[in-house]
Every structure is written in C-alpha cells, then in structure tokens.
mmCIF file of C-alpha atoms in Angstrom:
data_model
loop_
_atom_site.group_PDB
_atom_site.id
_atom_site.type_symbol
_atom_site.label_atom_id
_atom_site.label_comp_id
_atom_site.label_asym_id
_atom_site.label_seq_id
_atom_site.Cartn_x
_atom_site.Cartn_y
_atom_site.Cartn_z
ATOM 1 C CA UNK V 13 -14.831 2.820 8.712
ATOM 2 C CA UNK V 14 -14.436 0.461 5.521
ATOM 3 C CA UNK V 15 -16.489 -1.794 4.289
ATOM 4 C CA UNK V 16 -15.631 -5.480 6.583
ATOM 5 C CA UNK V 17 -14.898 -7.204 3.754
ATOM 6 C CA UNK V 18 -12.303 -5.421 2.570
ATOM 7 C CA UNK V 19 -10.962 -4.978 5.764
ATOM 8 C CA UNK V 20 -8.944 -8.116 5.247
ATOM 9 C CA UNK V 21 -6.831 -6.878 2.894
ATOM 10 C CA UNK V 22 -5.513 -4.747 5.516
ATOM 11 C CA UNK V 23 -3.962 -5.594 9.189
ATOM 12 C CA UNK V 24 -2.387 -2.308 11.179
ATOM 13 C CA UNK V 25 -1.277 -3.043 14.610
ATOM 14 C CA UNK V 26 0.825 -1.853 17.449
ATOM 15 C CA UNK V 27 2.777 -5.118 18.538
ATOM 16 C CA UNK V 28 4.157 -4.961 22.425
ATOM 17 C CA UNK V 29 6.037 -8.531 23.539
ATOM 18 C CA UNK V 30 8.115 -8.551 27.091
ATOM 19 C CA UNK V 31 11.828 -9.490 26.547
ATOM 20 C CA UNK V 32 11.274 -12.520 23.832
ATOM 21 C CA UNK V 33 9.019 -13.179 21.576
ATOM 22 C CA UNK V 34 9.088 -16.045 18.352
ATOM 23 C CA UNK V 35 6.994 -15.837 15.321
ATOM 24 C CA UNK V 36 6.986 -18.882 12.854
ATOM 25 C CA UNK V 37 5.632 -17.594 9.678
ATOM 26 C CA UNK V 38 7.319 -20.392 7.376
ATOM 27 C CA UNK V 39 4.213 -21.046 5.633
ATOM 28 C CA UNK V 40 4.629 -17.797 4.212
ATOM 29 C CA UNK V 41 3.218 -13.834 5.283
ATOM 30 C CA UNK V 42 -0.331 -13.299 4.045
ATOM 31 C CA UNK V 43 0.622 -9.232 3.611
ATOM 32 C CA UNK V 44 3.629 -6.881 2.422
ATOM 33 C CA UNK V 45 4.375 -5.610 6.071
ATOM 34 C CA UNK V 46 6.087 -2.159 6.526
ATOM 35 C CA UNK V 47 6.457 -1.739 10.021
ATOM 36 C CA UNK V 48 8.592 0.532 12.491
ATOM 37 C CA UNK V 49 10.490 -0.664 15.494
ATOM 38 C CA UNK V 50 10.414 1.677 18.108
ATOM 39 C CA UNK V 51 11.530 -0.186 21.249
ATOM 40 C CA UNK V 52 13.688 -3.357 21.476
ATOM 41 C CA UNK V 53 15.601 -5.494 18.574
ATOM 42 C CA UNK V 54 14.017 -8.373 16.168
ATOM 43 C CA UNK V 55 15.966 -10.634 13.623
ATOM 44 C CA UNK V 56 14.363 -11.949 10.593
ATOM 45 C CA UNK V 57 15.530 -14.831 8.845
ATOM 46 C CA UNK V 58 13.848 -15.975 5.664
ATOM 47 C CA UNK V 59 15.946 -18.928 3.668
ATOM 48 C CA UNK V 60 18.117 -16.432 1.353
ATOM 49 C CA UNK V 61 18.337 -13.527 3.801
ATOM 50 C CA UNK V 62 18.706 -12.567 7.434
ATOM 51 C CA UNK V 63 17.917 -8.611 8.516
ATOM 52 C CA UNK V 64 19.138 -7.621 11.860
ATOM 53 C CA UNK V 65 16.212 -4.748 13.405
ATOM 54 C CA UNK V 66 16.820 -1.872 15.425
ATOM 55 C CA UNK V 67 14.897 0.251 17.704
ATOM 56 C CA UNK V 68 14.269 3.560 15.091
ATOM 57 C CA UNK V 69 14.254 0.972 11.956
ATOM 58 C CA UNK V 70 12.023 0.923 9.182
ATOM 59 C CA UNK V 71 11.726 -2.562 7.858
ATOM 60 C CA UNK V 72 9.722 -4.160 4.908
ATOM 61 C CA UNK V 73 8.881 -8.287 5.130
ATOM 62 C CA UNK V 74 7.671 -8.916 1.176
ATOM 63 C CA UNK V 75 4.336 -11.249 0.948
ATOM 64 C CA UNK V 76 4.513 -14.787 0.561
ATOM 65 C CA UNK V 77 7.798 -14.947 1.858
ATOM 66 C CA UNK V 78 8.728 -17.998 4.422
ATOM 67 C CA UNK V 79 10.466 -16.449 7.435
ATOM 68 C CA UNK V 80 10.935 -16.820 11.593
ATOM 69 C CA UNK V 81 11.176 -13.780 13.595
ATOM 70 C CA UNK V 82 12.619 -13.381 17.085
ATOM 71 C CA UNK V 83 11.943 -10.119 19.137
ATOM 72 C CA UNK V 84 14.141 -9.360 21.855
ATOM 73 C CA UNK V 85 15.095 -6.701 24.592
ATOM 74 C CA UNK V 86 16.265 -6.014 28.137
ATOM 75 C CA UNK V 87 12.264 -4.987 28.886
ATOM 76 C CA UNK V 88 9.513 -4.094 26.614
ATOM 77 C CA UNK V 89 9.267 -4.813 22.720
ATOM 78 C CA UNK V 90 7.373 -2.626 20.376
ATOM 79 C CA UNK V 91 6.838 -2.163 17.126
ATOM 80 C CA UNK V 92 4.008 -0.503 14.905
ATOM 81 C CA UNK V 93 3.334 -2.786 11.619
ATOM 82 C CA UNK V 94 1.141 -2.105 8.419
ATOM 83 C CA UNK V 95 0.238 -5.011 6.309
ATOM 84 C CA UNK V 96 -1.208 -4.672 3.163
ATOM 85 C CA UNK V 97 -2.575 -7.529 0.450
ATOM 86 C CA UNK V 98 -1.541 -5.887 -2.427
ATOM 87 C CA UNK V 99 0.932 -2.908 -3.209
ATOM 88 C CA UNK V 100 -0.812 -1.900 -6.513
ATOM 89 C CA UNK V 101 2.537 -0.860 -7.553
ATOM 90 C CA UNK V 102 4.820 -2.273 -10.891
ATOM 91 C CA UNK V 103 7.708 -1.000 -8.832
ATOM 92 C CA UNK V 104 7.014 -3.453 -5.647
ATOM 93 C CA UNK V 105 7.452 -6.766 -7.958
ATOM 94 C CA UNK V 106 10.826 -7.422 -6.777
ATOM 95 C CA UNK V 107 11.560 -5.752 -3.295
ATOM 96 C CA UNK V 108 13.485 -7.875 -0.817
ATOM 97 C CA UNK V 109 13.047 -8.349 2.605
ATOM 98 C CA UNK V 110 15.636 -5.476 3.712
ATOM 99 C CA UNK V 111 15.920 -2.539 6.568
ATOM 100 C CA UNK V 112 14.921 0.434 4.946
ATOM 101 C CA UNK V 113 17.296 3.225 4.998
ATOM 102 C CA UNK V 114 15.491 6.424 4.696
ATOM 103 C CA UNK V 115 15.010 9.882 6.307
ATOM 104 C CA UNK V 116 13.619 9.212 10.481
ATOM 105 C CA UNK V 117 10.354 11.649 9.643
ATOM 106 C CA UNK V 118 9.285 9.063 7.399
ATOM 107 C CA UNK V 119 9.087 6.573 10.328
ATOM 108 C CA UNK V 120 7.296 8.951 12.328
ATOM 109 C CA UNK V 121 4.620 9.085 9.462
ATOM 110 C CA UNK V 122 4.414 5.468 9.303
ATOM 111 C CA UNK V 123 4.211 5.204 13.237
ATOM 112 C CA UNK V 124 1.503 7.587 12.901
ATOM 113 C CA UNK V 125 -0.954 5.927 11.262
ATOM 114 C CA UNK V 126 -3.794 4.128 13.104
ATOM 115 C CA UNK V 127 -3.693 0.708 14.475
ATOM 116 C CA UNK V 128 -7.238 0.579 16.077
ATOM 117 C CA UNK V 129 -7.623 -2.444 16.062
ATOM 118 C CA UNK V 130 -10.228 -3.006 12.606
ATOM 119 C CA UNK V 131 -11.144 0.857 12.912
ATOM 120 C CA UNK V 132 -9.765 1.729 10.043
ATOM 121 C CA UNK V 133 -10.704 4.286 7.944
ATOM 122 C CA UNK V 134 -9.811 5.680 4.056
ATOM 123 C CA UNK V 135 -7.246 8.133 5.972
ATOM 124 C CA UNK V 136 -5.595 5.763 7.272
ATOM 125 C CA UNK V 137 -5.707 3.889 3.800
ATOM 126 C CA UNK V 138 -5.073 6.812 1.860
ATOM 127 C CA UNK V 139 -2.089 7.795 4.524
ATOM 128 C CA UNK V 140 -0.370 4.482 4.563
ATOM 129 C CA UNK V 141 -0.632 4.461 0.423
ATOM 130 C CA UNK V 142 0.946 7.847 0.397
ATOM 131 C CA UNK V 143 3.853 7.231 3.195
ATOM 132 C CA UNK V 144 4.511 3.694 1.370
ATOM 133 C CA UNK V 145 5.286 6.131 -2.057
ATOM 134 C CA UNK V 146 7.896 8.253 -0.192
ATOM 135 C CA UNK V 147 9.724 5.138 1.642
ATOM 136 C CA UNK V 148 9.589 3.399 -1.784
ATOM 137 C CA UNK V 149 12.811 5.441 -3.456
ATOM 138 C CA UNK V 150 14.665 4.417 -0.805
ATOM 139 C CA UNK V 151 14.432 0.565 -0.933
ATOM 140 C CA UNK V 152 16.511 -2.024 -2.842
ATOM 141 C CA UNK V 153 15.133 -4.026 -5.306
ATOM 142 C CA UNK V 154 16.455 -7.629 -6.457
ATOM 143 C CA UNK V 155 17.478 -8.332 -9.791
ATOM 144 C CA UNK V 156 14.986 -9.077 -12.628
ATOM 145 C CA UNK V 157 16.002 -12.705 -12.903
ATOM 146 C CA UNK V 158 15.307 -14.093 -16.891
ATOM 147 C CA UNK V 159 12.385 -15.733 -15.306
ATOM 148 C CA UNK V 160 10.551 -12.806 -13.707
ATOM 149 C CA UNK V 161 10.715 -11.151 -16.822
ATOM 150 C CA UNK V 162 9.312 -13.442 -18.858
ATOM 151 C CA UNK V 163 6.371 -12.854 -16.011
ATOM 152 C CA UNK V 164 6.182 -8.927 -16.264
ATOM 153 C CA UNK V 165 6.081 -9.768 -20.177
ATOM 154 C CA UNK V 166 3.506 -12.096 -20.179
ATOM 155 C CA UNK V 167 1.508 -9.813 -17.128
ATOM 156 C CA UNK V 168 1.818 -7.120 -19.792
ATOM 157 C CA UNK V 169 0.471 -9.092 -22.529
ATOM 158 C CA UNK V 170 -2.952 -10.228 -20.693
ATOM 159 C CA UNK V 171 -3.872 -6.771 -19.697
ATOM 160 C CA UNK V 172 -3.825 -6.004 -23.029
ATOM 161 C CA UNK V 173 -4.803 -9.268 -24.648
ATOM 162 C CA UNK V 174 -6.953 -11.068 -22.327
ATOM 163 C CA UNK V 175 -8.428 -13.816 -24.643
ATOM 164 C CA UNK V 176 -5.277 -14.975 -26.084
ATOM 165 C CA UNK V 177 -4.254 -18.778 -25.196
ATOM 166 C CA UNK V 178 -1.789 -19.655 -22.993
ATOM 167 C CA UNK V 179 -0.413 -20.883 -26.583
ATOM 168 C CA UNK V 180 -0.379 -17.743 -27.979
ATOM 169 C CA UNK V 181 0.447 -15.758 -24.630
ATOM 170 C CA UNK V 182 3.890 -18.248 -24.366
ATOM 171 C CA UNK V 183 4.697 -17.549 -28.198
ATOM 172 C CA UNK V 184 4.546 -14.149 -27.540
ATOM 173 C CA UNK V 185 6.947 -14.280 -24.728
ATOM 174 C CA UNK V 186 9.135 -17.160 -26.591
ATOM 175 C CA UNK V 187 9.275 -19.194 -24.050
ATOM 176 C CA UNK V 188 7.246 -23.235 -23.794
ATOM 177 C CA UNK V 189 4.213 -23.428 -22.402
ATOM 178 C CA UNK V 190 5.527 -25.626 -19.568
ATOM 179 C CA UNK V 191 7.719 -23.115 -18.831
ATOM 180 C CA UNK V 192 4.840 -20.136 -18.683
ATOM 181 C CA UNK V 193 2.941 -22.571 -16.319
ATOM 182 C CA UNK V 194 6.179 -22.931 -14.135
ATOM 183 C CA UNK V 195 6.728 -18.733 -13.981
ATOM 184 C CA UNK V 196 3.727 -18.477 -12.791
ATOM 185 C CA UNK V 197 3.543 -20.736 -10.655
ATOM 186 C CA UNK V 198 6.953 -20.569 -8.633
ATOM 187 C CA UNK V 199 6.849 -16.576 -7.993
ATOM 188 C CA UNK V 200 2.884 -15.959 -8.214
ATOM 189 C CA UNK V 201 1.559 -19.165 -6.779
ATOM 190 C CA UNK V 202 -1.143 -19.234 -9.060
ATOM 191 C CA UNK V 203 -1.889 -19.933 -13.325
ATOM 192 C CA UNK V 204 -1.990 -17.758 -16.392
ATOM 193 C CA UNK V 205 -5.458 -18.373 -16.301
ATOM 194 C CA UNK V 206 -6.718 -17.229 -12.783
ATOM 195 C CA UNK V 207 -4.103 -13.973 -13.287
ATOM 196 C CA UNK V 208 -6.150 -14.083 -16.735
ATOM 197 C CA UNK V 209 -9.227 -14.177 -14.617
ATOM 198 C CA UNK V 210 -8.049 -11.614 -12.257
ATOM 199 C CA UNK V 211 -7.677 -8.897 -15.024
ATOM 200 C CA UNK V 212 -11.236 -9.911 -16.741
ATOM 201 C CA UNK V 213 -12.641 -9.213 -13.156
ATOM 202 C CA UNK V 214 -10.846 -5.654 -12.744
ATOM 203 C CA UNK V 215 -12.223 -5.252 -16.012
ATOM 204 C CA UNK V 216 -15.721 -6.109 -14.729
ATOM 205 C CA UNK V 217 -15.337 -3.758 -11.736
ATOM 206 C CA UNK V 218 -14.956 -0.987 -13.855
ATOM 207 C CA UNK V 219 -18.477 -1.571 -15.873
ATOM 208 C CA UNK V 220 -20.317 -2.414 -12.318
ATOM 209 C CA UNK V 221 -18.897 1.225 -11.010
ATOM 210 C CA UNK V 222 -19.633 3.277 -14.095
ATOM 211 C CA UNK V 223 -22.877 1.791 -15.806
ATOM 212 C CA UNK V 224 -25.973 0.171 -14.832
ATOM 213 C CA UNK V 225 -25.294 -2.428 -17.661
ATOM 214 C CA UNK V 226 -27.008 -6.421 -16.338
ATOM 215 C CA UNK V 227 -24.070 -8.656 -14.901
ATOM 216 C CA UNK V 228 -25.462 -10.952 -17.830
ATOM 217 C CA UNK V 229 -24.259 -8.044 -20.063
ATOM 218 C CA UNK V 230 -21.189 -8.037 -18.693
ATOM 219 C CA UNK V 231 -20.833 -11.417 -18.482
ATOM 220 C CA UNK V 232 -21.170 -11.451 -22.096
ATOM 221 C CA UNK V 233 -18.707 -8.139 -22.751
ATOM 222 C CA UNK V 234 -16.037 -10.507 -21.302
ATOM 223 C CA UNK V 235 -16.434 -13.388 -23.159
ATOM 224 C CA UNK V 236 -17.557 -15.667 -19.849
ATOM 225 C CA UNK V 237 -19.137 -19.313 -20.959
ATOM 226 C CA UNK V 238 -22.131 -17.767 -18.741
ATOM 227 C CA UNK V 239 -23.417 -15.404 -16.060
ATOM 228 C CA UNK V 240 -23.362 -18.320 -13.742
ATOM 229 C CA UNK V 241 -19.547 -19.035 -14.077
ATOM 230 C CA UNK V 242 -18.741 -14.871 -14.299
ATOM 231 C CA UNK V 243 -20.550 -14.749 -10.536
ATOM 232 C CA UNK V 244 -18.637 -16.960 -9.498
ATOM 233 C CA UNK V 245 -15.330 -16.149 -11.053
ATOM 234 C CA UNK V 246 -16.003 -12.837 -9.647
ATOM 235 C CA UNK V 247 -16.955 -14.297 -5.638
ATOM 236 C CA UNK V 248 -13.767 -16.091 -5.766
ATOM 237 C CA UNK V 249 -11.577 -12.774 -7.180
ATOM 238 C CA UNK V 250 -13.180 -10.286 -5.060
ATOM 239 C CA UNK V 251 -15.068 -12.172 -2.155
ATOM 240 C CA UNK V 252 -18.507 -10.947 -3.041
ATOM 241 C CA UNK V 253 -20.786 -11.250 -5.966
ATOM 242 C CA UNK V 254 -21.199 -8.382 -8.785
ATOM 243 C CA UNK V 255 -24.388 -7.487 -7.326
ATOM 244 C CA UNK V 256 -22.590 -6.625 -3.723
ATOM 245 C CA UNK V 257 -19.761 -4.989 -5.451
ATOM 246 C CA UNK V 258 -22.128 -2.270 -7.394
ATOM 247 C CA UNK V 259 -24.220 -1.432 -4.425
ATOM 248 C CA UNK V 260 -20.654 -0.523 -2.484
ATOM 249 C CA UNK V 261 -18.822 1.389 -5.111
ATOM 250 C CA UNK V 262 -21.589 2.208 -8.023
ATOM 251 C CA UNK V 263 -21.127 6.069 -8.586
#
C-alpha cells in the first residue's frame, strides 16, 4: 500500500447511485478524472461545454474545471472513476472535458483497476499511468490559445533558468510583467514564483533521493534565503519536510 500521504493525490472509486443522482462541483474538481460508465447515463455541463455519457463510455473531466453532473437511469447507476492530482504529462496541458472515443478493451483496462477504497497499491499506480498513455492518442486537445503559450514558454524557461526574475523570465517571453502574472494566474491558479518554487523543490527531491548531502546543503545548492524558509517551502510543495521525504524514497 502507498505511503498515506501521498495517497491524496490519488482517489479510485466504484460510484453506484439509484435512478438520480446531482453532483455540484462548481468550485472546481480537485483531480483529472478518467472514469468508465458502465451502467446508466450522466451529463456534464461545465460553462463552455456539455458531454452527454453513455453506459460503455470513457470520459475525461480535466482538473480545476467548474462543472454539475447529473446521473440518471431506469435502475442502478455505475460508474468506475480514477482521479489523479497531476498527469505528469506536457501532452495533458490542454485536454478538454470530452467522451473519449477509443477502442472498448481500453475501458475494460481502466474498469480493471482497483478501487479499494485507499488500498491502493504501485500496480494500481503504475496500471492506471500506463492505461492513461494508451487512451491519451485518442483524445482531443483544445487549441494553444496566444496566452497558454506564452505559459508553456515561460514553464520552459524556469526549468531551465530557475533564478531568473520574473523581469527577466517576461522579457524572455516578450510579453509585460502584468501580463506573466495574469497567465499564470487565470489557467494555473497560482504565481511565477510558487511554479518557480515548485521546480526548485523537484530539484531538491532529486538530491534528498540520491545523496546524503545536509538539507542546509541543499538549501544552499538552491539559492534559498535559509534552511528555515527551504523546509518550509518544501512542507508546503510536497506536504512533508525534507527529512520525511529522504527516509521514504532515499535509495
């Protein structure tokens, strides 16, 4: 079984409502669901789209996106869904909330992963990971707007330049610096500098897994103001301090 604190970045379940069911989920969906409807119908409205679901459909809801879902059928409703908090994937930047249209042994793949409840285990991980490559050639993407580009652009540049300004990161992507904060704001819901923060912290998960260099070390490798402020930098990223994270993952 994984670790309980990462167990949150994951939610399988089996789903089973009698006739009608309603879901308000306008304050957004805390995963990327991929789920499979095996008995009954749904409809999904989210403010720029509305999917109709049928029994045998593979659907994807995208995270973060507002929506209200009504599940419906003559007698039971049934579904099997797979959240996950992050995709790890370039190519899931810009799915849509859509029915996928791919081959039916890839929903019986899907449907036959786990939901035990918070049993789950790195097959089931490594399974869901796997299935979610095969469904992905099949699923429409939205445009690349001018905006999200400017976002994979500037993404792009912090991996590889993490101590540049926002200044400096903007110029690169010729665009104003009001504008960078505004990107990043509107489709990521968060700031240059906690995505900034975010890829210092991979960076520091990396050192923790692969040497037995001090966190002040590290603290210091990454250019933090002090091992105090990298700790917590670190909590807030990955829920648990540097200390936690080597004991769990430390070859």
């Amino acid at each position: 079984m994984i670790d309980p604190k990462l167990y949150s970045d994951f939610c399988f379940l089996k789903a089973n409502f009698n006739k009608f069911h309603y879901t308000d989920n306008r304050k957004g969906s805390p995963y990327h669901y991929f789920a499979y409807m095996e008995k009954g119908n749904a409809k999904i409205v989210a403010k720029e789209k509305t999917i109709q679901v049928n029994s045998g459909d593979i659907f994807y809801i995208p995270k973060n996106i507002s929506y209200q879902s009504y599940w419906y059928g003559t007698d039971e409703i049934s579904f099997f869904s797979y959240g996950c908090n992050n995709l790890l994937a370039v190519d899931t930047n810009f799915l849509d909330l859509q029915i996928v249209k791919c081959p039916k042994e890839l929903a019986c793949t899907l449907s036959s992963i786990s939901t035990d409840g918070t049993n789950i285990r790195v097959k089931d991980i490594g399974l869901f990971f796997s299935t979610v490559a095969a469904i992905l050639p099949y699923m429409e993407q939205t445009p690349v707007s001018s905006a999200k580009s400017s976002l994979l652009q500037a993404k792009k540049h912090l991996h590889q330049n993490p101590y540049c300004s926002n200044e400096e990161l903007a110029l690169k992507c010729k665009i104003s610096l009001p504008y960078l904060y505004k990107i990043f704001k509107n489709i990521e819901n968060e700031t240059p500098n906690t995505y900034r923060q975010k890829v210092l912290c991979n960076k520091a998960k990396d050192i923790l897994r692969t040497t037995d260099i001090s966190v002040e070390q590290i603290s210091n490798m990454l250019e933090f103001s002090s091992s105090n402020y990298f700790r917590e930098i670190f909590k807030k990223q990955t829920g648990m301090t540097p200390r936690e994270f080597r004991k769990l993952y430390s070859f």
